[in-house]
Structure formats: C-alpha cells, structure tokens
Tab-separated table of C-alpha atoms and ligand atoms in Angstrom:
chain	number	residue	atom	x	y	z
A	490	MET	CA	187.913	35.413	43.979
A	491	ALA	CA	186.363	38.841	44.135
A	492	CYS	CA	184.012	37.599	46.816
A	493	GLN	CA	186.854	36.194	48.916
A	494	ALA	CA	188.806	39.405	48.633
A	495	SER	CA	185.947	41.473	49.927
A	496	ALA	CA	185.301	38.966	52.718
A	497	SER	CA	188.827	39.299	53.990
A	498	LEU	CA	188.525	43.070	53.836
A	499	GLN	CA	185.470	43.062	56.036
A	500	GLY	CA	187.060	40.779	58.631
A	501	ALA	CA	186.313	37.076	58.146
A	502	ALA	CA	185.464	35.101	61.257
A	503	GLU	CA	185.415	31.338	61.836
A	504	VAL	CA	181.869	30.348	62.766
A	505	ASN	CA	180.987	26.657	63.214
A	506	GLY	CA	183.969	25.647	61.151
A	507	SER	CA	182.968	27.699	58.116
A	508	THR	CA	184.145	31.162	57.239
A	509	ALA	CA	181.413	33.752	57.780
A	510	VAL	CA	181.721	37.450	57.152
A	511	ALA	CA	181.082	39.572	60.208
A	512	PRO	CA	178.878	42.558	59.362
A	513	ALA	CA	181.136	45.579	59.094
A	514	ALA	CA	178.977	47.504	61.543
A	515	ALA	CA	179.694	44.943	64.234
A	516	VAL	CA	183.405	45.347	63.731
A	517	ARG	CA	183.988	49.071	64.159
A	518	ARG	CA	181.361	50.208	66.650
A	519	PHE	CA	181.437	53.282	68.874
A	520	PRO	CA	180.527	53.133	72.578
A	521	ASP	CA	176.826	53.175	73.498
A	522	GLY	CA	175.395	56.661	73.888
A	523	PHE	CA	177.868	58.178	71.425
A	524	TYR	CA	176.711	61.538	70.034
A	525	TRP	CA	176.562	61.809	66.242
A	526	GLY	CA	176.373	65.534	65.812
A	527	VAL	CA	176.639	68.284	63.260
A	528	ALA	CA	177.974	71.790	63.898
A	529	THR	CA	177.496	75.354	62.650
A	530	SER	CA	178.054	78.869	63.925
A	531	ALA	CA	175.791	81.892	64.136
A	532	TYR	CA	177.464	84.296	61.715
A	533	GLN	CA	178.031	81.534	59.181
A	534	ILE	CA	174.391	80.474	58.808
A	535	GLU	CA	171.865	82.714	60.514
A	536	GLY	CA	171.605	85.791	58.297
A	537	ALA	CA	169.104	88.334	59.737
A	538	TRP	CA	172.160	90.366	60.570
A	539	ASP	CA	170.257	93.417	61.801
A	540	GLU	CA	166.880	91.935	62.640
A	541	ASP	CA	164.965	91.881	65.919
A	542	GLY	CA	167.299	94.295	67.651
A	543	LYS	CA	170.581	92.516	66.931
A	544	GLY	CA	173.681	94.688	67.297
A	545	GLU	CA	176.542	94.816	64.804
A	546	SER	CA	179.397	92.333	65.182
A	547	ILE	CA	183.007	92.698	64.072
A	548	TRP	CA	182.251	90.194	61.302
A	549	ASP	CA	179.323	92.292	60.042
A	550	ARG	CA	181.615	95.309	59.881
A	551	PHE	CA	184.449	93.348	58.260
A	552	ALA	CA	182.283	91.630	55.620
A	553	HIS	CA	180.668	94.970	54.762
A	554	THR	CA	184.127	96.422	54.041
A	555	PRO	CA	184.902	96.052	50.313
A	556	GLY	CA	187.767	93.735	49.429
A	557	LYS	CA	187.809	91.690	52.603
A	558	ILE	CA	185.804	88.611	51.589
A	559	GLU	CA	186.025	86.524	48.438
A	560	ASN	CA	183.408	87.649	45.922
A	561	GLU	CA	182.255	90.366	48.380
A	562	ASP	CA	180.068	87.754	50.074
A	563	THR	CA	178.571	88.596	53.472
A	564	GLY	CA	176.634	86.839	56.202
A	565	ASP	CA	173.711	89.288	55.848
A	566	VAL	CA	171.408	86.495	54.664
A	567	ALA	CA	173.750	83.476	54.567
A	568	ASN	CA	171.578	80.352	54.935
A	569	ASP	CA	168.686	82.359	56.358
A	570	HIS	CA	168.730	79.861	59.204
A	571	TYR	CA	167.233	82.521	61.486
A	572	HIS	CA	163.958	82.053	59.604
A	573	ARG	CA	164.426	78.468	58.392
A	574	TYR	CA	165.657	76.844	61.586
A	575	ALA	CA	162.689	74.476	61.801
A	576	GLU	CA	163.422	73.109	58.330
A	577	ASP	CA	167.094	72.776	59.261
A	578	VAL	CA	166.297	70.838	62.416
A	579	ALA	CA	164.073	68.508	60.381
A	580	ILE	CA	166.946	67.938	57.952
A	581	MET	CA	169.294	67.098	60.828
A	582	LYS	CA	166.767	64.609	62.098
A	583	SER	CA	166.474	63.067	58.632
A	584	ILE	CA	170.211	62.313	58.613
A	585	SER	CA	169.972	60.744	62.106
A	586	ALA	CA	172.003	63.406	63.904
A	587	ASN	CA	171.301	63.164	67.633
A	588	ALA	CA	173.226	66.289	68.641
A	589	TYR	CA	173.618	69.794	67.256
A	590	ARG	CA	176.369	72.244	68.106
A	591	PHE	CA	175.325	75.802	67.275
A	592	SER	CA	176.644	79.132	68.452
A	593	ILE	CA	174.865	82.049	70.020
A	594	ALA	CA	175.456	85.499	68.545
A	595	TRP	CA	176.532	87.651	71.472
A	596	PRO	CA	175.288	90.862	69.733
A	597	ARG	CA	171.783	89.351	69.462
A	598	ILE	CA	171.711	88.966	73.235
A	599	PHE	CA	173.590	92.153	74.181
A	600	PRO	CA	173.483	94.435	71.107
A	601	ASP	CA	175.885	96.809	72.817
A	602	GLY	CA	178.121	94.047	74.205
A	603	SER	CA	176.965	94.632	77.769
A	604	GLY	CA	174.239	96.499	79.599
A	605	GLN	CA	170.700	96.093	78.333
A	606	PRO	CA	169.817	92.590	77.008
A	607	ASN	CA	167.603	92.161	73.937
A	608	PRO	CA	164.756	89.737	74.783
A	609	LYS	CA	164.125	88.927	71.111
A	610	GLY	CA	167.671	87.607	70.837
A	611	ILE	CA	167.377	84.997	73.549
A	612	SER	CA	163.883	84.133	72.344
A	613	PHE	CA	165.275	82.942	68.980
A	614	TYR	CA	167.658	80.481	70.648
A	615	SER	CA	164.964	79.371	73.037
A	616	ARG	CA	162.728	78.454	70.073
A	617	LEU	CA	165.619	76.687	68.371
A	618	VAL	CA	166.344	74.640	71.497
A	619	ASP	CA	162.672	73.634	71.836
A	620	GLU	CA	162.615	72.577	68.188
A	621	LEU	CA	165.743	70.454	68.685
A	622	LEU	CA	164.447	68.768	71.815
A	623	ALA	CA	161.145	67.974	70.125
A	624	ALA	CA	163.139	66.296	67.333
A	625	GLY	CA	165.178	64.241	69.808
A	626	ILE	CA	168.372	66.213	69.090
A	627	GLU	CA	170.560	67.247	72.030
A	628	PRO	CA	171.508	70.958	71.931
A	629	PHE	CA	175.170	71.925	72.528
A	630	ALA	CA	175.629	75.710	72.615
A	631	THR	CA	178.830	77.668	71.928
A	632	LEU	CA	178.895	81.146	73.416
A	633	TYR	CA	181.616	82.714	71.298
A	634	HIS	CA	182.270	81.785	67.694
A	635	TRP	CA	184.114	85.001	66.794
A	636	ASP	CA	181.218	87.461	66.308
A	637	LEU	CA	182.271	89.974	68.952
A	638	PRO	CA	179.892	92.912	69.407
A	639	GLN	CA	181.430	95.766	67.395
A	640	ALA	CA	180.627	98.071	70.318
A	641	LEU	CA	183.172	96.235	72.498
A	642	HIS	CA	185.819	96.656	69.879
A	643	ASP	CA	185.041	100.354	69.499
A	644	ARG	CA	184.920	100.999	73.247
A	645	TYR	CA	187.788	98.840	74.503
A	646	GLY	CA	189.785	97.446	71.572
A	647	GLY	CA	188.006	94.089	71.860
A	648	TRP	CA	190.008	91.321	73.499
A	649	GLN	CA	192.837	93.704	74.322
A	650	SER	CA	190.817	94.784	77.343
A	651	LYS	CA	189.632	93.078	80.509
A	652	GLU	CA	186.342	94.935	80.077
A	653	THR	CA	185.589	92.554	77.203
A	654	VAL	CA	186.576	89.586	79.373
A	655	HIS	CA	184.128	90.572	82.115
A	656	SER	CA	181.371	91.419	79.640
A	657	PHE	CA	181.781	87.920	78.184
A	658	ALA	CA	181.434	86.273	81.585
A	659	ASP	CA	178.286	88.322	82.282
A	660	TYR	CA	176.817	87.356	78.914
A	661	ALA	CA	177.672	83.674	79.504
A	662	GLY	CA	175.935	83.683	82.887
A	663	TYR	CA	172.895	85.438	81.402
A	664	VAL	CA	172.508	82.830	78.643
A	665	ALA	CA	173.051	79.889	81.009
A	666	ALA	CA	170.320	81.201	83.306
A	667	ARG	CA	167.843	81.356	80.404
A	668	LEU	CA	168.739	78.261	78.384
A	669	GLY	CA	170.406	76.107	81.041
A	670	ASP	CA	167.104	74.443	81.915
A	671	ARG	CA	167.177	72.779	78.460
A	672	VAL	CA	170.752	73.041	77.214
A	673	GLY	CA	172.938	70.536	79.073
A	674	HIS	CA	176.282	71.347	77.400
A	675	PHE	CA	177.920	74.721	76.898
A	676	PHE	CA	181.151	75.517	75.080
A	677	THR	CA	182.616	78.832	76.175
A	678	ILE	CA	184.788	79.788	73.207
A	679	ASN	CA	185.411	78.310	69.769
A	680	GLU	CA	189.009	78.146	68.562
A	681	PHE	CA	191.000	80.505	70.748
A	682	ARG	CA	193.955	79.972	68.445
A	683	SER	CA	192.096	81.006	65.277
A	684	PHE	CA	190.452	84.212	66.435
A	685	VAL	CA	193.347	85.453	68.552
A	686	GLU	CA	196.089	84.707	66.048
A	687	GLY	CA	193.921	85.600	63.035
A	688	GLY	CA	192.639	88.845	64.517
A	689	TYR	CA	195.557	90.123	66.571
A	690	SER	CA	198.767	88.601	65.181
A	691	GLY	CA	198.258	88.199	61.454
A	692	PHE	CA	198.498	84.366	61.625
A	693	ASP	CA	200.597	82.542	59.045
A	694	ILE	CA	200.285	78.750	59.026
A	695	GLN	CA	202.496	76.040	57.490
A	696	VAL	CA	200.813	74.266	54.599
A	697	GLY	CA	203.576	72.034	53.267
A	698	GLY	CA	206.609	72.448	51.065
A	699	GLY	CA	207.805	75.299	53.288
A	700	LYS	CA	204.857	77.449	52.185
A	701	THR	CA	202.801	79.512	54.574
A	702	LEU	CA	199.258	80.749	54.274
A	703	HIS	CA	197.850	83.928	55.751
A	704	LEU	CA	194.537	83.514	57.602
A	705	GLY	CA	193.396	86.975	58.603
A	706	ALA	CA	190.337	87.996	60.589
A	707	PRO	CA	188.908	91.137	62.144
A	708	PRO	CA	190.096	93.309	63.765
A	709	GLU	CA	193.196	92.630	61.610
A	710	LEU	CA	195.744	93.868	64.119
A	711	ARG	CA	199.385	92.888	64.257
A	712	LEU	CA	200.243	93.451	67.879
A	713	PRO	CA	203.756	93.369	69.280
A	714	PRO	CA	204.552	90.253	71.398
A	715	ALA	CA	203.732	91.603	74.872
A	716	GLN	CA	200.307	92.898	73.816
A	717	LEU	CA	199.610	89.764	71.824
A	718	ASN	CA	200.402	87.549	74.813
A	719	GLN	CA	198.045	89.695	76.860
A	720	VAL	CA	195.221	89.130	74.355
A	721	ARG	CA	195.914	85.377	74.491
A	722	HIS	CA	195.696	85.549	78.267
A	723	HIS	CA	192.435	87.499	78.119
A	724	ALA	CA	190.926	84.826	75.887
A	725	VAL	CA	191.636	81.991	78.322
A	726	LEU	CA	190.644	84.159	81.265
A	727	ALA	CA	187.314	84.889	79.564
A	728	HIS	CA	186.842	81.141	79.201
A	729	GLY	CA	187.607	80.509	82.878
A	730	LEU	CA	185.316	83.249	84.180
A	731	ALA	CA	182.572	82.063	81.826
A	732	VAL	CA	182.912	78.501	83.159
A	733	GLN	CA	182.261	79.882	86.641
A	734	ALA	CA	179.375	82.069	85.466
A	735	ILE	CA	177.708	79.198	83.601
A	736	ARG	CA	178.012	76.929	86.651
A	737	ALA	CA	176.423	79.642	88.767
A	738	GLY	CA	173.668	80.352	86.233
A	739	GLY	CA	172.839	76.917	84.769
A	740	ARG	CA	170.972	74.025	86.353
A	741	ALA	CA	172.737	71.448	88.518
A	742	GLY	CA	174.541	69.085	86.181
A	743	THR	CA	175.086	71.598	83.372
A	744	LYS	CA	178.295	70.568	81.626
A	745	VAL	CA	180.771	73.151	80.431
A	746	GLY	CA	184.045	73.178	78.527
A	747	PHE	CA	185.771	74.760	75.517
A	748	ALA	CA	186.074	73.958	71.803
A	749	GLU	CA	189.689	74.504	70.776
A	750	ASN	CA	191.461	73.703	67.533
A	751	MET	CA	194.422	72.249	69.356
A	752	ALA	CA	197.660	72.198	67.406
A	753	ALA	CA	198.331	68.492	67.024
A	754	ALA	CA	201.830	67.063	66.645
A	755	VAL	CA	201.686	63.622	65.026
A	756	PRO	CA	204.522	61.135	65.601
A	757	VAL	CA	206.086	60.071	62.316
A	758	ILE	CA	206.480	56.537	63.665
A	759	GLY	CA	204.384	54.960	66.420
A	760	THR	CA	207.237	53.844	68.668
A	761	PRO	CA	207.306	54.983	72.324
A	762	GLU	CA	210.117	57.526	71.711
A	763	TYR	CA	208.240	59.193	68.869
A	764	VAL	CA	204.940	59.097	70.742
A	765	GLN	CA	206.582	60.749	73.744
A	766	ALA	CA	208.244	63.406	71.571
A	767	ALA	CA	204.914	64.210	69.916
A	768	GLU	CA	203.207	64.596	73.316
A	769	THR	CA	205.925	66.997	74.449
A	770	ALA	CA	205.461	68.981	71.242
A	771	THR	CA	201.665	69.123	71.553
A	772	ARG	CA	201.913	70.368	75.131
A	773	GLU	CA	204.235	73.208	74.138
A	774	LEU	CA	202.466	74.114	70.883
A	775	ASN	CA	199.286	74.684	72.915
A	776	ALA	CA	200.933	76.407	75.883
A	777	ALA	CA	198.953	79.652	75.554
A	778	PHE	CA	195.541	77.997	75.173
A	779	LEU	CA	194.731	74.324	75.759
A	780	THR	CA	197.656	73.630	78.075
A	781	VAL	CA	197.116	76.566	80.413
A	782	MET	CA	193.355	75.885	80.586
A	783	LEU	CA	193.943	72.243	81.554
A	784	GLU	CA	196.993	72.752	83.787
A	785	GLY	CA	196.125	76.106	85.364
A	786	ARG	CA	199.645	77.403	84.707
A	787	TYR	CA	201.797	78.488	81.801
A	788	THR	CA	204.592	76.076	80.948
A	789	ASP	CA	208.115	77.037	81.981
A	790	ALA	CA	209.218	76.943	78.345
A	791	TYR	CA	206.433	79.326	77.309
A	792	LEU	CA	207.270	81.853	80.030
A	793	ALA	CA	211.016	81.560	79.382
A	794	GLU	CA	210.571	82.105	75.670
A	795	ALA	CA	208.247	85.066	76.200
A	796	GLY	CA	210.681	86.617	78.710
A	797	GLY	CA	209.776	90.271	79.287
A	798	ASP	CA	206.854	89.920	76.870
A	799	ALA	CA	205.088	87.288	79.016
A	800	PRO	CA	201.452	88.055	79.839
A	801	ARG	CA	200.716	89.822	83.107
A	802	PHE	CA	198.378	87.960	85.405
A	803	THR	CA	197.504	87.379	89.044
A	804	ASP	CA	197.371	84.006	90.831
A	805	GLU	CA	193.642	84.428	91.090
A	806	GLU	CA	193.361	84.862	87.325
A	807	LEU	CA	195.407	81.744	86.671
A	808	LYS	CA	193.151	79.832	88.999
A	809	ALA	CA	190.152	81.025	87.002
A	810	VAL	CA	191.836	80.080	83.705
A	811	GLY	CA	192.307	76.559	85.075
A	812	SER	CA	188.707	76.230	86.333
A	813	PRO	CA	187.868	72.516	86.114
A	814	VAL	CA	185.967	71.685	82.926
A	815	ASP	CA	183.525	68.818	82.484
A	816	PHE	CA	184.936	67.880	79.098
A	817	ALA	CA	187.527	68.891	76.525
A	818	GLY	CA	186.180	69.879	73.110
A	819	ILE	CA	188.666	69.721	70.258
A	820	ASN	CA	188.289	70.727	66.623
A	821	VAL	CA	190.411	68.337	64.585
A	822	TYR	CA	191.144	69.018	60.929
A	823	ARG	CA	194.813	68.484	60.177
A	824	PRO	CA	198.187	67.601	61.681
A	825	ASN	CA	200.044	70.813	62.501
A	826	ILE	CA	203.479	69.233	62.515
A	827	TYR	CA	205.062	65.811	62.294
A	828	VAL	CA	207.504	64.988	65.031
A	829	ALA	CA	210.603	62.896	65.653
A	830	PRO	CA	212.468	62.560	68.961
A	831	SER	CA	215.570	64.607	69.708
A	832	ASP	CA	218.217	64.498	72.440
A	833	GLU	CA	218.377	68.281	72.413
A	834	PRO	CA	215.811	70.431	74.194
A	835	PRO	CA	212.849	70.699	73.731
A	836	GLY	CA	213.061	66.919	73.167
A	837	TYR	CA	211.479	66.809	69.731
A	838	ARG	CA	212.190	67.809	66.175
A	839	ALA	CA	209.531	69.109	63.745
A	840	ILE	CA	209.588	67.245	60.449
A	841	PRO	CA	208.495	69.483	57.560
A	842	ILE	CA	205.322	68.675	55.664
A	843	SER	CA	206.156	67.733	52.084
A	844	ALA	CA	205.048	69.916	49.168
A	845	SER	CA	203.242	66.917	47.658
A	846	HIS	CA	201.444	65.901	50.873
A	847	PRO	CA	197.769	65.119	50.116
A	848	LYS	CA	195.351	67.961	50.827
A	849	MET	CA	191.642	68.476	50.992
A	850	ALA	CA	190.170	71.376	48.997
A	851	SER	CA	190.999	74.263	51.390
A	852	ALA	CA	194.558	75.504	50.903
A	853	TRP	CA	195.340	74.924	54.599
A	854	HIS	CA	193.916	71.448	54.782
A	855	VAL	CA	196.799	68.970	55.021
A	856	PHE	CA	195.128	65.547	55.009
A	857	ASP	CA	196.046	62.866	57.521
A	858	PRO	CA	193.229	60.970	59.240
A	859	GLU	CA	195.630	59.712	61.951
A	860	VAL	CA	195.363	63.086	63.645
A	861	MET	CA	191.874	61.940	64.683
A	862	TYR	CA	193.513	59.194	66.708
A	863	TRP	CA	196.495	61.086	68.120
A	864	ALA	CA	194.720	64.289	69.158
A	865	PRO	CA	192.232	62.720	71.624
A	866	ARG	CA	194.850	60.229	72.771
A	867	GLN	CA	197.253	63.060	73.608
A	868	VAL	CA	194.565	65.015	75.461
A	869	THR	CA	194.066	61.931	77.621
A	870	SER	CA	197.724	61.036	78.126
A	871	LEU	CA	198.829	64.624	78.797
A	872	TRP	CA	195.965	65.820	80.981
A	873	GLY	CA	194.216	62.718	82.268
A	874	PRO	CA	190.973	61.028	81.314
A	875	ARG	CA	187.938	63.259	80.981
A	876	PRO	CA	185.129	63.184	78.437
A	877	ILE	CA	186.235	64.424	75.025
A	878	PHE	CA	184.094	65.769	72.207
A	879	ILE	CA	185.336	66.174	68.667
A	880	THR	CA	183.615	69.528	68.310
A	881	GLU	CA	184.519	69.912	64.621
A	882	ASN	CA	185.941	67.816	61.806
A	883	GLY	CA	185.151	68.065	58.124
A	884	CYS	CA	186.487	69.279	54.810
A	885	ALA	CA	185.636	71.532	51.897
A	886	GLY	CA	184.985	70.007	48.492
A	887	ALA	CA	184.121	70.989	44.923
A	888	ASP	CA	180.582	69.615	45.426
A	889	GLU	CA	179.213	69.965	41.927
A	890	VAL	CA	175.551	69.237	41.287
A	891	SER	CA	175.489	66.415	38.742
A	892	GLU	CA	172.968	66.027	35.939
A	893	ASP	CA	170.753	63.777	38.039
A	894	GLY	CA	170.598	66.489	40.711
A	895	ASN	CA	172.786	64.636	43.222
A	896	ILE	CA	176.034	65.831	44.756
A	897	TYR	CA	178.546	62.983	44.686
A	898	ASP	CA	181.135	64.226	47.160
A	899	SER	CA	183.286	61.125	47.084
A	900	ASP	CA	186.198	63.038	48.656
A	901	ARG	CA	184.132	63.928	51.727
A	902	VAL	CA	182.936	60.321	52.051
A	903	MET	CA	186.570	59.194	51.965
A	904	PHE	CA	187.456	61.837	54.539
A	905	LEU	CA	184.630	60.804	56.872
A	906	ARG	CA	185.359	57.111	56.614
A	907	ALA	CA	189.077	57.624	57.191
A	908	CYS	CA	188.693	60.058	60.100
A	909	LEU	CA	185.970	58.108	61.869
A	910	SER	CA	187.954	54.875	61.529
A	911	GLN	CA	190.770	56.565	63.426
A	912	LEU	CA	188.361	57.960	66.002
A	913	GLN	CA	186.923	54.487	66.508
A	914	ARG	CA	190.494	53.230	66.967
A	915	ALA	CA	190.809	55.736	69.824
A	916	THR	CA	187.513	54.759	71.509
A	917	SER	CA	188.323	51.053	71.147
A	918	GLU	CA	191.504	51.724	73.148
A	919	GLY	CA	189.451	53.333	75.910
A	920	ILE	CA	190.062	57.003	75.031
A	921	PRO	CA	186.879	58.601	76.442
A	922	VAL	CA	185.524	60.293	73.296
A	923	ARG	CA	181.794	60.837	73.838
A	924	GLY	CA	180.746	62.407	70.573
A	925	TYR	CA	181.630	63.665	67.112
A	926	PHE	CA	180.320	66.851	65.462
A	927	HIS	CA	180.737	67.114	61.727
A	928	TRP	CA	181.617	70.540	60.370
A	929	SER	CA	179.298	71.380	58.909
A	930	SER	CA	175.669	70.483	58.887
A	931	GLN	CA	175.239	72.497	55.702
A	932	ASP	CA	177.332	74.624	53.330
A	933	ASN	CA	177.680	78.089	54.803
A	934	PHE	CA	179.651	81.331	54.929
A	935	GLU	CA	183.267	80.159	55.158
A	936	TRP	CA	184.805	83.378	56.509
A	937	LEU	CA	187.383	84.879	54.103
A	938	SER	CA	186.360	82.394	51.378
A	939	GLY	CA	182.714	83.493	51.495
A	940	PHE	CA	180.368	80.885	50.046
A	941	GLY	CA	183.161	79.462	47.886
A	942	ASP	CA	184.390	76.756	50.260
A	943	ARG	CA	181.590	74.250	50.864
A	944	PHE	CA	181.865	72.188	54.073
A	945	GLY	CA	178.331	70.814	54.432
A	946	LEU	CA	176.791	67.362	54.453
A	947	ILE	CA	173.854	69.269	52.975
A	948	TYR	CA	174.348	71.271	49.783
A	949	VAL	CA	172.935	74.801	49.761
A	950	ASP	CA	172.074	76.659	46.568
A	951	PHE	CA	172.835	80.203	47.707
A	952	LYS	CA	170.542	81.696	45.057
A	953	THR	CA	167.389	79.802	46.035
A	954	LEU	CA	168.528	78.653	49.522
A	955	GLU	CA	167.306	75.188	48.626
A	956	ARG	CA	168.970	72.444	50.696
A	957	THR	CA	169.955	69.063	49.187
A	958	PRO	CA	171.672	66.220	51.083
A	959	LYS	CA	174.984	65.156	49.524
A	960	LEU	CA	176.264	61.590	49.244
A	961	SER	CA	178.220	62.211	52.462
A	962	ALA	CA	174.932	62.887	54.293
A	963	GLN	CA	173.848	59.345	53.410
A	964	TRP	CA	177.140	57.991	54.728
A	965	PHE	CA	176.726	59.976	57.944
A	966	ARG	CA	173.153	58.746	58.411
A	967	GLU	CA	174.088	55.093	58.053
A	968	ALA	CA	177.026	55.462	60.441
A	969	ALA	CA	174.900	57.333	62.998
A	970	ARG	CA	172.105	54.754	62.798
A	971	ARG	CA	174.510	51.871	63.327
A	972	ASN	CA	176.801	53.752	65.726
A	973	ALA	CA	179.694	52.389	63.700
A	974	VAL	CA	182.021	53.122	60.823
A	975	VAL	CA	180.279	51.754	57.759
B	2076	LIG	C1	187.115	76.235	61.884
B	2076	LIG	N1	193.260	75.429	60.079
B	2076	LIG	O1	188.137	77.079	61.448
B	2076	LIG	C2	186.002	77.115	62.422
B	2076	LIG	O2	185.645	76.821	63.747
B	2076	LIG	C3	184.776	77.136	61.538
B	2076	LIG	O3	184.039	78.299	61.795
B	2076	LIG	C4	185.185	77.012	60.087
B	2076	LIG	O4	184.143	77.207	59.206
B	2076	LIG	C5	185.765	75.620	59.927
B	2076	LIG	O5	186.802	75.367	60.863
B	2076	LIG	C6	186.295	75.333	58.533
B	2076	LIG	O6	187.332	76.214	58.202
B	2076	LIG	C7	189.385	76.592	61.101
B	2076	LIG	O7	193.974	76.185	59.426
B	2076	LIG	C8	190.214	77.461	60.426
B	2076	LIG	O8	193.671	74.299	60.425
B	2076	LIG	C9	191.497	77.065	60.095
B	2076	LIG	C10	191.958	75.805	60.432
B	2076	LIG	C11	191.129	74.928	61.093
B	2076	LIG	C12	189.833	75.328	61.423
C-alpha cells in the first residue's frame, strides 16, 4: 500500500501495460539552459568596509550609528567575502550553481560618488568575475543594492537630487566598460520599492491580521508626497539612464535590466474575472516603478491620485525611464495582497491577509508559493513576453546547528520545493523565465536584523566565519543538476 501511494504521488505512467513510476525529475523539468543561481549583495557580505580606498556608504554610516541595527551588528567584516571570494566561488560550484548575482559597491568604484575612480575597487570585481568564469559560473552584476556613497547624500541629499541620478549613470557606464567584456548581464538597481520607500517615506507594510510592520532604511527621511514622488521618479530615471550608459559602454550583446521586488496581487480564485482583477491591481500597485519602466508612462490612475503632488518630468526623461530592457528581473518573496473582482473602479478589491496566515521566519514574510507562478505570469500578460529572471527568492529560518554538526533547515527545503514547483508551472505554460537566483548563497548581514535573520543555503558561523552547507543546499544541488524540481 505504502508503495502504491508513493507511486501515485510521483505520477504513475502506463508503460507496456504495466504501471511504471516516472522519475520525478522527468516530470517537473525546467527549460534547457535554465540558470540555477544564488544571489548576494556587496554590503551584506563583503566586509572590508574601508579597505583599498573604498569610500563610506550610507549603510556604513547607518550601521555605525548606535541603536539602528539589531545587536549593533555592522557590515564592517560581515562574511569577509572581500578576502574569501575564491572559497565562496568554490562553494557555489560545489552546490552546482551555474550563475551568481552579486552587487558592486558604488563607493568602492567612486569613493566620492563621482569624479576620481578608485582602480583597486574595480580590480576586486574583475578578480571575482575571473574566478567565477573559471568555475563555469555566469556572473550577473547589480550596480545598486542600496549602498549609496555617503558623499552623494551629504552633497545632494542622495536620491532627492538629479546630481545623484547622473552620477549613477556615469558610474554604470564606467563599470560596463571595464567588466562588460566578461559580464553579460547587468541589473541597474535592486528593489526600487524597498530603498525608496524604506529610506524616504518610512515604509509600513501589511503583514496580516491588519498589522503593519515598519521597514526603515537610511537616510530615514519621511518626505511629503510631492518630494517623495520626485525621489521615486529619480530612481526610475537613474535606471533608464544607466541602461543607456551600459549599452554604450558594454560589449555588443550585453544584456541589461532591473531587479525589482514587484508588489504582486494574487487572485483568490483562478477564474478569468479574478485573474483579470489581480492583473489590474498589480499594474497599479507598481505604477511608480515596474509599470512606468515597462510602459514608459505613468498610469492615469497614478497621476490622478497624485494630483498636484505628481512628479515633475520631461518627455525626454520619460523616454529614458522606458528605455527598452533585455529582461525583467523580479524579486519574489510574498503576495502583497489578495484580490477579488469589483464592479467599482479600480476594478478590484483587496482581500485582507488573515492574522493566522502561514509565515516564514521574518515578520514580513507571508508565505504563499503561488506568488511564484502569478508574478512572472503577470509580467508577461501585462507587458508582453520578454525573458524573466527571478532575481531573488528565499526565506529566513532558525537554522540551528544540530549535534551532528548539520543544519536541518526543513522549512527552507519546503519553501524551495513549493516555490520552484510553482515556477516550473509557469515555465511549463510557456512563461519565459530564464533563471532563478536563490537569496541567499550564504547567511549574511540582513539589514536592520543584523546577522539574526539567516537566509543562506550555506550556514555561516559569524565568530569563526566557517561556512557549512545546510540541508537546503543539498536540495538546491540536486535540483540544479537535474534541472528539475526534485
Ligand atoms: C530583499 N518584503 O529585501 C533584498 O534585496 C535583500 O537585500 C534582502 O536581504 C532580502 O530581500 C531578504 O530580506 C526585501 O517586505 C525586503 O517583502 C523586504 C521584503 C522583500 C525583500
């Protein structure tokens, strides 16, 4: 009986009149050439915060301010990846990752934000890229993962000023000209929503049961609506100008796009009316970021709602914002809202997330693997088919080291299996997802939570900096090797 039950679970097939069990890997495969990647960011893993001529970033300043980060943790040393990158690349190879998404610290390249570049900064990333290529791992570089040069904040108020926008485009072009011979994919900016809302609006997010959670970030401003909308506009403009600068600076065929944590509206029920309502909601929820980058214009509803506080922009700027991208990168962690149809404008109704809705370990992490299906599907149905990368997905866990020295992160294995099953559902329906990057390769500095929230496939002992693969790393390796959900 037990045997039969498991056979039916794996998908029994009639072969020559007898019932044979199809190998699971043959059942839920990803398209050929799929990237199985892992992701990190500079401030979260590099350490070496003031080495080799690096300038100070707003995260250095913030973490050095008492009371800002859990346990007074800082990224001063973090994973010491700056010195241990070769070991880290070898570990990635050992778990069969064939792609690595890392970010470049702008203040390593331009310590002052603009002006004189620091050759030792670019040299680090150049060595990292060579190491990756030698290991058969494709490098994917993000240019901005929130570590703005402090100098640009001090001089211009950071993203409140167009000076910062132009400095970013210059920096992007500079990096593309030096790494573009070996790096084939660039992401301009990571999570517009997080750093703009967290840094300039004081961001409160819905976490179920009517509760909200505050996710702050430097420079911890709470701007009035008109100024806030202007910062949002500057962020997407910086992306657009960087796309152009990377195209001009990189080699022919360099691919460029963004990595945005799109707000995803999930239909409560999968009928056409609900699916349509959820698409309408997703388009409007992302009006200031994803939607304007892919449509080259702000939605009527967004401009009407903003009224006199709408951002100020020229036609030329909007054209830059909508610069064609080679792919859409989306970070997918959680459903932002559930949606039902409505006859009233805007054509959908947000269904509240229940207080008892399952969560992963981070307070904000509402768990629903279906978002991994709906998010890429909506990107395709709303804005047309173009390559999609899942630039981040993952979860924090308790990750205790057991007596035998292993880390049995059964929750992360469940999360991976569930999310990748839904992603495979999307690819099997022809949604053009080309790769998946797990957040994160290894435990690292989780912003306000310091080293408390562990997201890695690899466990890091932050006293010794020893790295140990978790159970989830084994799961990832087997899936990557078979190019299938296992
Ligand atoms: C992302 N949410 O942030 C960032 O890109 C990473 O640097 C970070 O370490 C990782 O996810 C895990 O937190 C997010 O509230 C922050 O849904 C908040 C949310 C999602 C992602």
